[in-house]
Short mmCIF file of C-alpha atoms in Angstrom, two decimals:
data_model
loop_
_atom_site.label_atom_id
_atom_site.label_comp_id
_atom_site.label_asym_id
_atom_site.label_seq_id
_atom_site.Cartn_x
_atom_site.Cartn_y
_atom_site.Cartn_z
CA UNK H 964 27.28 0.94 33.18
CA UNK H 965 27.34 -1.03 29.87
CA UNK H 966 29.38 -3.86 31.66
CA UNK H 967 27.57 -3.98 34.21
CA UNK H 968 24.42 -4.11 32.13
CA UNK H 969 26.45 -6.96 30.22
CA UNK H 970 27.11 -9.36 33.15
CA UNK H 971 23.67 -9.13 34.73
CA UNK H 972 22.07 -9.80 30.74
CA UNK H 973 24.22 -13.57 31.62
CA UNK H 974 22.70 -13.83 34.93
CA UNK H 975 19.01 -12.94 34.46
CA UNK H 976 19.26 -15.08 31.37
CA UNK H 977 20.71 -18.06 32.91
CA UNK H 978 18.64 -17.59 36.24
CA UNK H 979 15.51 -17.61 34.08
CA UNK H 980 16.89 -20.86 32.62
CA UNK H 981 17.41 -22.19 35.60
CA UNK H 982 13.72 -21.48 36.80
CA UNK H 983 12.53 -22.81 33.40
CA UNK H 984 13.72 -26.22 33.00
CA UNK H 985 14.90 -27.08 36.72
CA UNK H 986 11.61 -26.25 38.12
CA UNK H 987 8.59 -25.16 35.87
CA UNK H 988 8.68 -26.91 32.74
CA UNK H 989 8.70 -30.54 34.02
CA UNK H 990 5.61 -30.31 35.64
CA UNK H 991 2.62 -31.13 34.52
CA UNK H 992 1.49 -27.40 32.87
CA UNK H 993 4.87 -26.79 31.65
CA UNK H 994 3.25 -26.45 28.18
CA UNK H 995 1.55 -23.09 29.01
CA UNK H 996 3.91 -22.01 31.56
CA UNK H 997 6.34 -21.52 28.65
CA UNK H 998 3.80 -19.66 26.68
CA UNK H 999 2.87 -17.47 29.75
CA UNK H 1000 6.67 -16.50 30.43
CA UNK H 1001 7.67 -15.96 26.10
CA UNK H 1002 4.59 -13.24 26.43
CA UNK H 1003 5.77 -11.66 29.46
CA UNK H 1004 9.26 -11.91 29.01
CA UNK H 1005 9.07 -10.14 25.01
CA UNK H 1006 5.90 -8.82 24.56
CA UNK H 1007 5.76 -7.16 27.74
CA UNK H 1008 8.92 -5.09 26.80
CA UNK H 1009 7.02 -3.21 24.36
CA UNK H 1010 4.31 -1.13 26.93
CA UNK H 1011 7.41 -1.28 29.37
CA UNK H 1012 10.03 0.46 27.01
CA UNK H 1013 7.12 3.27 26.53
CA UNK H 1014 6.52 3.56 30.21
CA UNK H 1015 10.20 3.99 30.82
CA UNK H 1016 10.37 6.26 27.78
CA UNK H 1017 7.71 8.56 29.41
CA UNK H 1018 8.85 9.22 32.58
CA UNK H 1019 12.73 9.82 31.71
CA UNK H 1020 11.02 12.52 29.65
CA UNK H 1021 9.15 13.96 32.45
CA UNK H 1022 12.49 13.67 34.13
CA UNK H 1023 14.80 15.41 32.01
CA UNK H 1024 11.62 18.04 31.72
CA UNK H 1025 12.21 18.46 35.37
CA UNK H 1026 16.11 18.96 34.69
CA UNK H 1027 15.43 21.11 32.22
CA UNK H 1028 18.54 23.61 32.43
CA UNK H 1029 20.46 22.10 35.29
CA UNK H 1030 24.25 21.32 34.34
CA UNK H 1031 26.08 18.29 36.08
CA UNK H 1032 24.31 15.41 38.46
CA UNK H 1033 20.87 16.33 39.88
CA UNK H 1034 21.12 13.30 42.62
CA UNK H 1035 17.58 12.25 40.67
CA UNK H 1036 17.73 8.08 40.85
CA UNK H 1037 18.35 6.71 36.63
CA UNK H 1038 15.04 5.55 35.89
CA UNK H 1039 16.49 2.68 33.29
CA UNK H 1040 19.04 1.80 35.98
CA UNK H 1041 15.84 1.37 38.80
CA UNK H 1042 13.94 -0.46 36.13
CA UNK H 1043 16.43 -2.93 35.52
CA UNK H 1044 17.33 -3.69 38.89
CA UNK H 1045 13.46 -4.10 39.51
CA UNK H 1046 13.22 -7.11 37.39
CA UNK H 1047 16.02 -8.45 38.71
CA UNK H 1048 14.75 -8.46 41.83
CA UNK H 1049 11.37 -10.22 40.17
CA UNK H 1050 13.65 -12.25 38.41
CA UNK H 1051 14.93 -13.48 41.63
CA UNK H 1052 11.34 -13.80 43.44
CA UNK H 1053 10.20 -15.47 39.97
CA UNK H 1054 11.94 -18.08 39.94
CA UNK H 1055 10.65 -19.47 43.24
CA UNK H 1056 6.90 -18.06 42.80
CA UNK H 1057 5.75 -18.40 39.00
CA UNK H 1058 6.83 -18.39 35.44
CA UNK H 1059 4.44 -14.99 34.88
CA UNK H 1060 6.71 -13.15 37.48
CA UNK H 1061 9.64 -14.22 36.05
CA UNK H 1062 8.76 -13.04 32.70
CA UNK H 1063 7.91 -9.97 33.72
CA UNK H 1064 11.59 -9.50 35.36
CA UNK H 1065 12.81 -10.49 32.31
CA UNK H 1066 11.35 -7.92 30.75
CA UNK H 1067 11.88 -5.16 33.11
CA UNK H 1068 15.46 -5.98 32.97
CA UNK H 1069 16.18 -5.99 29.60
CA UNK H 1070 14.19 -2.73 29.23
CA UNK H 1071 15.96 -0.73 31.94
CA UNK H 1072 19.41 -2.29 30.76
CA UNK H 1073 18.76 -1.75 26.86
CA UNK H 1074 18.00 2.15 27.28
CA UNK H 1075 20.89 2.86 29.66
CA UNK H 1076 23.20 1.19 27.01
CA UNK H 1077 21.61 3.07 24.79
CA UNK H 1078 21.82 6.20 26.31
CA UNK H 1079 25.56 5.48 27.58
CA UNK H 1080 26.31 4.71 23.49
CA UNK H 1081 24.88 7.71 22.47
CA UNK H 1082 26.63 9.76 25.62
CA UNK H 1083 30.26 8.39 24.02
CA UNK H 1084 29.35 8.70 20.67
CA UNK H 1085 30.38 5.00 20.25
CA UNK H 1086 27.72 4.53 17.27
CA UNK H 1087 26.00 1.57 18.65
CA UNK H 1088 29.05 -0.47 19.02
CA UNK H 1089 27.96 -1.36 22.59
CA UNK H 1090 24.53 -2.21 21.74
CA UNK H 1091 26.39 -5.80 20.34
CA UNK H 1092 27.99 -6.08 23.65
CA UNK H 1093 25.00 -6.16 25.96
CA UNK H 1094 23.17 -7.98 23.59
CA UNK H 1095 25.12 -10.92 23.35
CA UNK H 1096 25.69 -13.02 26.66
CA UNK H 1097 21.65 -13.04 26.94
CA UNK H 1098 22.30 -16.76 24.46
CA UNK H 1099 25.50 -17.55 26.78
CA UNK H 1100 23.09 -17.43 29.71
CA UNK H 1101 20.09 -19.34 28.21
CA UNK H 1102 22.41 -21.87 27.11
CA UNK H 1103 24.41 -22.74 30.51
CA UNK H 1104 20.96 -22.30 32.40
CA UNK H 1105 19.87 -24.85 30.54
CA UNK H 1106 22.07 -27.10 30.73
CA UNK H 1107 22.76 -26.77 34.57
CA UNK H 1108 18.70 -27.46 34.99
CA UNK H 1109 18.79 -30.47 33.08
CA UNK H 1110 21.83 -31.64 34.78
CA UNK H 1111 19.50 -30.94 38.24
CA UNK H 1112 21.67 -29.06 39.22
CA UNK H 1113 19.49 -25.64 39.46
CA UNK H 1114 18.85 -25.60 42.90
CA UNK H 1115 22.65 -25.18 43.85
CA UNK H 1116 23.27 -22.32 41.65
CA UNK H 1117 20.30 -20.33 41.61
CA UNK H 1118 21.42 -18.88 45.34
CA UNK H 1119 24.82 -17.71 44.38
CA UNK H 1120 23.82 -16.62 41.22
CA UNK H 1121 21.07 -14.57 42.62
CA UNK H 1122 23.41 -13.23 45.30
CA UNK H 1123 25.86 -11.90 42.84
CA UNK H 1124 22.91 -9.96 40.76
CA UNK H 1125 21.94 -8.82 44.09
CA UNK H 1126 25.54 -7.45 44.97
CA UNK H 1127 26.19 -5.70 41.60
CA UNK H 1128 23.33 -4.10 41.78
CA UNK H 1129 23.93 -2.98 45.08
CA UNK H 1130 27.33 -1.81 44.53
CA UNK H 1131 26.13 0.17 41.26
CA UNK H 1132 23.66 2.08 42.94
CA UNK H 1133 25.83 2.99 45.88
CA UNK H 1134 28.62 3.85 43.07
CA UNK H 1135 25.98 5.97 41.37
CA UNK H 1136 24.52 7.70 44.58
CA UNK H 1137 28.10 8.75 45.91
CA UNK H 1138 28.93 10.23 42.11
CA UNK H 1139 25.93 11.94 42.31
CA UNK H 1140 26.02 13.54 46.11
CA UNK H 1141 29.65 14.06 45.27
CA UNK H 1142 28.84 16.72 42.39
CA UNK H 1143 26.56 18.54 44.21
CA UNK H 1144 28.46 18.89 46.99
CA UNK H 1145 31.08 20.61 44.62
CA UNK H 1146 28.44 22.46 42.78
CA UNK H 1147 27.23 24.08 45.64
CA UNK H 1148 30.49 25.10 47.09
CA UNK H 1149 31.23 27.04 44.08
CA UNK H 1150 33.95 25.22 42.67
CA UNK H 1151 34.32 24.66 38.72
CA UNK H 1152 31.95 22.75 37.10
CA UNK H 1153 35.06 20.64 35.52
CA UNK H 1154 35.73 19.28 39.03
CA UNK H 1155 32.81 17.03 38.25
CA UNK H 1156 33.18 15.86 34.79
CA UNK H 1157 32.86 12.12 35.83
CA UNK H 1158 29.68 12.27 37.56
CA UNK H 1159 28.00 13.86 35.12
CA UNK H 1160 28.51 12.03 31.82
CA UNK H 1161 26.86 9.44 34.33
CA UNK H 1162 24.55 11.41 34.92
CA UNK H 1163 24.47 12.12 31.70
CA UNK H 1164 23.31 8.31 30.52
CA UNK H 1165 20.24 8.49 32.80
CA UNK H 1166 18.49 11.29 30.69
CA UNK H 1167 17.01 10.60 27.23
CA UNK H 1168 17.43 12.99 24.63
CA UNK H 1169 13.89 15.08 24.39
CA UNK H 1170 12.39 18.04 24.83
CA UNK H 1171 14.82 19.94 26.77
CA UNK H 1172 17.40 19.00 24.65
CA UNK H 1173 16.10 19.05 21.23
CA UNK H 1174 15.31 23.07 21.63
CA UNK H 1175 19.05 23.33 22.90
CA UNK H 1176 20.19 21.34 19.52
CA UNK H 1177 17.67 23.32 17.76
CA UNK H 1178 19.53 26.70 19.04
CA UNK H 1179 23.42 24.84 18.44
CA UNK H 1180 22.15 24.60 14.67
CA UNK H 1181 21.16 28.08 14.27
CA UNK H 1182 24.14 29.55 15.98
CA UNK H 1183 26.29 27.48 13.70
CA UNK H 1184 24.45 28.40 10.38
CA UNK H 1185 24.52 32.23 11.23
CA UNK H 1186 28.03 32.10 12.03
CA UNK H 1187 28.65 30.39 8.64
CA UNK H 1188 26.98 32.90 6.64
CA UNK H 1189 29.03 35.63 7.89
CA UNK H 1190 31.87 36.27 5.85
CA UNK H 1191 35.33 34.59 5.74
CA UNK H 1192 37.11 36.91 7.45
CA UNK H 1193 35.81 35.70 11.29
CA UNK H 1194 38.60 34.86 13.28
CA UNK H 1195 39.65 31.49 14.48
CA UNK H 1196 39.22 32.05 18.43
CA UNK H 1197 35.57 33.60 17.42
CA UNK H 1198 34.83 30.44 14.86
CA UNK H 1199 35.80 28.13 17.95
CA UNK H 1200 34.09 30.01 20.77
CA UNK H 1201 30.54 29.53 18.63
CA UNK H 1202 31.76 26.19 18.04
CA UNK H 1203 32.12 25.45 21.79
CA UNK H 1204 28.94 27.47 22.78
CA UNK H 1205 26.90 24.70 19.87
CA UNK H 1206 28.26 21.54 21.74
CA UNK H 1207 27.25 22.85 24.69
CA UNK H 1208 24.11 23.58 23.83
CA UNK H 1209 24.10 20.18 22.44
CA UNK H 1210 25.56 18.31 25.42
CA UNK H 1211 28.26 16.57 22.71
CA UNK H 1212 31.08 17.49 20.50
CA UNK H 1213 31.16 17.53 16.92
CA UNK H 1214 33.66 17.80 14.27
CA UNK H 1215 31.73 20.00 12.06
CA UNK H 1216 28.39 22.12 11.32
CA UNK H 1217 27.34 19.58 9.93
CA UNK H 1218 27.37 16.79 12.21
CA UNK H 1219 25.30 19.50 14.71
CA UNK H 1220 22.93 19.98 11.51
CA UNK H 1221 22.19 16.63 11.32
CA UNK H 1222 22.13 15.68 14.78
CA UNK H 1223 18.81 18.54 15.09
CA UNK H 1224 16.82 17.07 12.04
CA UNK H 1225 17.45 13.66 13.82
CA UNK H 1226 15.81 14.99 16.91
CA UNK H 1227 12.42 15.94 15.00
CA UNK H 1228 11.81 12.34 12.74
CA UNK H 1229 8.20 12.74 11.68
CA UNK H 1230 5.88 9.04 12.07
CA UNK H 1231 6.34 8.90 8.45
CA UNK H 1232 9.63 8.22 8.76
CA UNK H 1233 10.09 6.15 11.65
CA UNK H 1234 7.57 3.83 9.62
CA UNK H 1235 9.43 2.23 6.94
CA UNK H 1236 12.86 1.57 8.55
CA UNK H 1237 10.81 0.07 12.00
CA UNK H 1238 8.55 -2.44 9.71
CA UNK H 1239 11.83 -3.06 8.08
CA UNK H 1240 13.60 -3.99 11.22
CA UNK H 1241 10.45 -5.78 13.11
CA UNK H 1242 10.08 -8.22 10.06
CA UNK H 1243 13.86 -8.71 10.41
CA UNK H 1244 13.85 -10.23 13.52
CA UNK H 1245 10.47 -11.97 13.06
CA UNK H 1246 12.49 -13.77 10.18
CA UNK H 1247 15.41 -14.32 12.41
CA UNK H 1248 13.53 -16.03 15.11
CA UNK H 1249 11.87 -18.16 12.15
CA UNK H 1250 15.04 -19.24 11.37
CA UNK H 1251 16.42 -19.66 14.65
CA UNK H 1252 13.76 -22.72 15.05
CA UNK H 1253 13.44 -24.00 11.26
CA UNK H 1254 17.43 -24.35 10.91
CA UNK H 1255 18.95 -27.55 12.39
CA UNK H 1256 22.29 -28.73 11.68
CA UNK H 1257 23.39 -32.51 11.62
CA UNK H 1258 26.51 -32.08 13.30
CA UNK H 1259 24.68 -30.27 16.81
CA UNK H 1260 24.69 -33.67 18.72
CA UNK H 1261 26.70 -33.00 21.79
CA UNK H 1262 28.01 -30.47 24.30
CA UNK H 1263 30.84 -29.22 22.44
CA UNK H 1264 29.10 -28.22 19.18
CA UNK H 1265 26.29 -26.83 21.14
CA UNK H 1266 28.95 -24.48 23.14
CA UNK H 1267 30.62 -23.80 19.61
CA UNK H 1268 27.03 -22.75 18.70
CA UNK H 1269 26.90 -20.52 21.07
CA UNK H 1270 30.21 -18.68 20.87
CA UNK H 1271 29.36 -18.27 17.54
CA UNK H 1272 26.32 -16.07 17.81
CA UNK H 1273 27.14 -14.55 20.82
CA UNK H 1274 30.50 -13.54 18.75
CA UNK H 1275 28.56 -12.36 15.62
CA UNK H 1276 26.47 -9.99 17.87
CA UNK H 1277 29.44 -8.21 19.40
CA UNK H 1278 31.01 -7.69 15.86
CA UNK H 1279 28.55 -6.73 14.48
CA UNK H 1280 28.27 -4.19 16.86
CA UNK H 1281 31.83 -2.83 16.25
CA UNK H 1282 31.74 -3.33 13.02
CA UNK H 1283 29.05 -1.22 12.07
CA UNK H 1284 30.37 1.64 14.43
CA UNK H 1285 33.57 1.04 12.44
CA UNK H 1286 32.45 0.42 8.42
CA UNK H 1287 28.59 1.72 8.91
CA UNK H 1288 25.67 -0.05 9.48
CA UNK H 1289 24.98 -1.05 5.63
CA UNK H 1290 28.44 -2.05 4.62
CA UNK H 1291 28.46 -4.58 7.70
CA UNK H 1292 25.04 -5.79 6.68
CA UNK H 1293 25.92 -6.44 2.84
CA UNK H 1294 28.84 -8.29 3.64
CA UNK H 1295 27.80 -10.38 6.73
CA UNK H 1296 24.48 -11.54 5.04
CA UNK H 1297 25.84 -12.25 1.94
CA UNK H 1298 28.75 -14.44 3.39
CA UNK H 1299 25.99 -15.80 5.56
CA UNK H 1300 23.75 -16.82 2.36
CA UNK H 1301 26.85 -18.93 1.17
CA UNK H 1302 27.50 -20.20 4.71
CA UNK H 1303 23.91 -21.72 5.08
CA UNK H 1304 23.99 -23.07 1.65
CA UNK H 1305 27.11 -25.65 3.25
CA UNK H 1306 25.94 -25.52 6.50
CA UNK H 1307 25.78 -29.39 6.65
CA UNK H 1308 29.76 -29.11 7.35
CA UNK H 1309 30.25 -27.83 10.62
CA UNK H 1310 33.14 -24.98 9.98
CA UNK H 1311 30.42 -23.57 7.49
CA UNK H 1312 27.58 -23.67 9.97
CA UNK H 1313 29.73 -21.96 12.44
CA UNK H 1314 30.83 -19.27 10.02
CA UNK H 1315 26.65 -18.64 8.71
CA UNK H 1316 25.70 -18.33 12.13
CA UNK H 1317 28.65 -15.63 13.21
CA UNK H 1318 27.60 -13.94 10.45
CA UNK H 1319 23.59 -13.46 10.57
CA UNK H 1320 24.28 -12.73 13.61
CA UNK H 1321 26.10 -9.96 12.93
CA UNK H 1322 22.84 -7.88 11.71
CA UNK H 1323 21.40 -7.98 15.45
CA UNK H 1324 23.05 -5.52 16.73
CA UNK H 1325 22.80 -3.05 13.41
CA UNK H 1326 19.19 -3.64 13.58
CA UNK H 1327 18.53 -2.76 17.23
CA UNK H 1328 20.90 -0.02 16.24
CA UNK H 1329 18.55 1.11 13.20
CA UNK H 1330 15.45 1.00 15.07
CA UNK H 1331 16.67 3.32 17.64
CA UNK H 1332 17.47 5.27 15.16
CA UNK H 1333 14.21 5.81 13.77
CA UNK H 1334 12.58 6.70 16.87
CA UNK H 1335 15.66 8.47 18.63
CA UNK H 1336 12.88 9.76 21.57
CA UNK H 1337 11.61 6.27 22.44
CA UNK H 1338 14.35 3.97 22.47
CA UNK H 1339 12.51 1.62 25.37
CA UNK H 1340 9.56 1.69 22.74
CA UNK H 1341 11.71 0.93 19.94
CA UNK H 1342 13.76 -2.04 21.79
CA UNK H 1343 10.39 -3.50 23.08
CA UNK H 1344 8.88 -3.73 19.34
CA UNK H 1345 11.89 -5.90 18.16
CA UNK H 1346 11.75 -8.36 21.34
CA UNK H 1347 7.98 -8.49 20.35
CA UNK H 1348 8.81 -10.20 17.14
CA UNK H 1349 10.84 -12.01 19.00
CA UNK H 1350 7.83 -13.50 20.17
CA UNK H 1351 5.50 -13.43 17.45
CA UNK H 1352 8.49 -16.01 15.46
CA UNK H 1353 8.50 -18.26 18.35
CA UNK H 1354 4.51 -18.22 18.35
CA UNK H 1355 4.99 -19.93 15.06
CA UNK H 1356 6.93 -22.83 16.84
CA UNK H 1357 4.88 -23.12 19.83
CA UNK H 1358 1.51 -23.83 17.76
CA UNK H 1359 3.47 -26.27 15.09
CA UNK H 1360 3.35 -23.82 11.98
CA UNK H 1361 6.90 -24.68 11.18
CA UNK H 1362 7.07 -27.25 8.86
CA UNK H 1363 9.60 -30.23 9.54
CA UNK H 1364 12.12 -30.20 6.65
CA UNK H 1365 15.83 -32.18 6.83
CA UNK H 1366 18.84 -30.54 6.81
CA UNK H 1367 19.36 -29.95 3.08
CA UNK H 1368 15.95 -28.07 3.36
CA UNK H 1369 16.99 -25.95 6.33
CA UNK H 1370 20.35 -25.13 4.18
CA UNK H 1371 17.92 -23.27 1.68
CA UNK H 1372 15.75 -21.74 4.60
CA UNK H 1373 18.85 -20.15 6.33
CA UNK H 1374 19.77 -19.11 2.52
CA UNK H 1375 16.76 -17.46 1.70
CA UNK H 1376 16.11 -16.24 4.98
CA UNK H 1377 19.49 -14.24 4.96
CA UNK H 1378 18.86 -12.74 1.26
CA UNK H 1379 15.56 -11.73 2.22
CA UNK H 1380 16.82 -10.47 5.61
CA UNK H 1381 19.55 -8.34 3.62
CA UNK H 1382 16.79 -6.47 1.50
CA UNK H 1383 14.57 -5.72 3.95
CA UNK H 1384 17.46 -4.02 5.97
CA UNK H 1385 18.78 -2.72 2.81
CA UNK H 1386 15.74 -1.11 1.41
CA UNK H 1387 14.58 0.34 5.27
CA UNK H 1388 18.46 1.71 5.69
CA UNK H 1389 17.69 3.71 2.37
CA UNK H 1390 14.61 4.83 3.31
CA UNK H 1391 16.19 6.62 6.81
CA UNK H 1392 18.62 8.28 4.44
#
């Protein structure tokens, strides 16, 4: 679902674009129709994320001990396809409802990545990937608006959003009915293995689950105090009986250990690392807006631009599932300190923003971490400093400053950035 969830984040992006400069910004109230659809597009995904978060639990409450698909609809996969159906209807109505599909969207799309990354044990490394073409869409939106030429491709691009969605959910509905079909007459449970690790991406990880983990840990600590002497086939049959409990595999005790104190973070902890990661992005959006560079004149280094942060945020994503989130935040920020300091020269520019860039991903990833039960809550607090940085733009609190100036600003800003992640990665340890 992840690529799915990748190609629509392009198309609800660029539709929104579209919708944005092709039809409601040039009139004459474009100036708080842009407010309007910033709140309800970010700060909207907040209460969303926790409504979503609620009733997958009530969900997976209701699947409590039931083994393969349960033919229940995904909520994240109905949420997203309900905003982009508002998307759709937004576009041609008003910029409120076209926020608010926005929202829904990324939402409903966030947690099933999330849920599908944590299914495949892929360590956030596909978090980058359906993060990314969101700037890829806002950017060829925009530029097909201004060109006038919004009303020819909002149709087919809304058709195509329309289609995949379609074609997911029948996918989804056929895995599902399939399993059941084959759980009811009897046969093996490992007939269905496909349809329910998708399944498997539509529940979140709470109650029923964390007293199964709880129950893996304890049968793997009794089973280590025994003596030495246990047999290998008896050592592996408790290991298999703890990953199922579990619903994943580990590679040792404790990995299973670790995964149970995950599942009970106290407030206190979730604290540090989430005002950590919120001021994070409130400093990246700061940045985003304060930071010109005198060589973005023309198409061409606006699409470089582009590629370049929408290629930092899918390796960063791989590269923290690969070298670990704080490694890959040390080294990109750093480089991207000395990149903004010589930023005036295009390759360098390029290079600083690949590299901040880099840290989106890890700190989506982070904050996720640090409330593992409400991962719609914790991906709506980060788009809603999103929106409290672009606040500062929209009521002039950025000062102007030249290029030189902006050099230090994307300097400082990626030092700062770097401690703040540093010093909230510590404090989850």
């Amino acid at each position: 679902m992840t690529a799915l969830y990748t190609v629509l984040h392009l198309l609800v992006d660029g539709v929104c674009a579209l919708a944005m400069f092709g039809r409601f910004l040039p009139r004459e109230e474009g100036y708080f129709h842009i407010l309007w659809y910033n709140f309800c597009a970010f700060a909207l995904q907040m209460p969303f994320g926790l409504l979503l978060d609620r009733m997958s639990e009530r969900m997976a409450e209701g699947n409590k001990g039931q083994r393969g698909p349960t033919g229940q609809p995904d909520p994240a996969f109905l949420t997203a396809a309900a905003g982009v159906v508002c998307t759709i209807v937004g576009a041609l109505v008003h910029p409120v409802l076209l926020g608010i599909g926005n929202a829904l969207f990324h939402v409903g799309g966030g947690v099933g990545t999330i849920l599908e990354d944590r299914a495949k044990n892929r360590l956030g490394r596909e978090l980058g990937v359906f993060v990314a073409p969101g700037a890829l869409g806002l950017y060829l939106g925009t530029l097909i608006a201004k060109a006038g030429f919004w009303r020819r491709w909002y149709p087919w691009v809304s058709l195509v959003m329309v289609l995949l969605c379609l074609g997911a959910y029948l996918r989804k509905h056929g895995r599902a009915t399939a399993g059941i079909s084959k759980e009811e007459e009897g046969k093996p449970a490992a007939i269905g293995i496909s349809g329910e690790e998708e399944g498997r991406s539509a529940v979140v990880g709470i109650s029923g689950e964390e007293e199964d983990r709880s129950a893996a840990v304890s049968i793997l600590e009794e089973e280590e105090s025994k003596p030495a002497a246990v047999g290998i086939s008896e050592a592996e049959n408790v290991r298999v009986e703890a990953e199922e409990l579990c619903g994943q595999a580990f590679d040792s005790a404790q990995e299973c250990r670790e995964a149970g104190r995950q599942s009970g973070v106290t407030v206190a902890d979730a604290m540090g690392p989430a005002i950590c990661c919120l001021a994070v992005v409130i400093l990246r959006s700061y940045i985003g807006m304060a930071v010109s560079f005198p060589w973005k004149t023309g198409i061409l280094a606006g699409t470089l631009t582009v590629f370049a942060l929408v290629g930092g945020k899918v390796a960063g994503g791989f590269s923290s599932a690969r070298y670990g989130p704080l490694k890959t935040t040390v080294g990109s920020l750093t480089l991207a300190a000395i990149g903004y300091l010589f930023s005036s020269f295009m390759p360098a520019g390029l290079a600083a923003v690949f590299l901040f860039n880099m840290t989106m991903p890890v700190t989506l990833y982070w904050m996720i971490e640090s409330m593992p039960k409400l991962p719609g809550f914790a991906f709506g607090c980060l788009t809603f400093g999103l929106f409290l940085g672009f606040l500062l733009g929209y009521f002039g609190l950025l000062p102007g400053m030249g290029s030189q100036a902006g050099n230090l600003v994307g300097c400082a800003g990626s030092v700062l950035s770097l401690l703040l992640l540093a010093l909230g990665m510590r404090r989850r340890k």
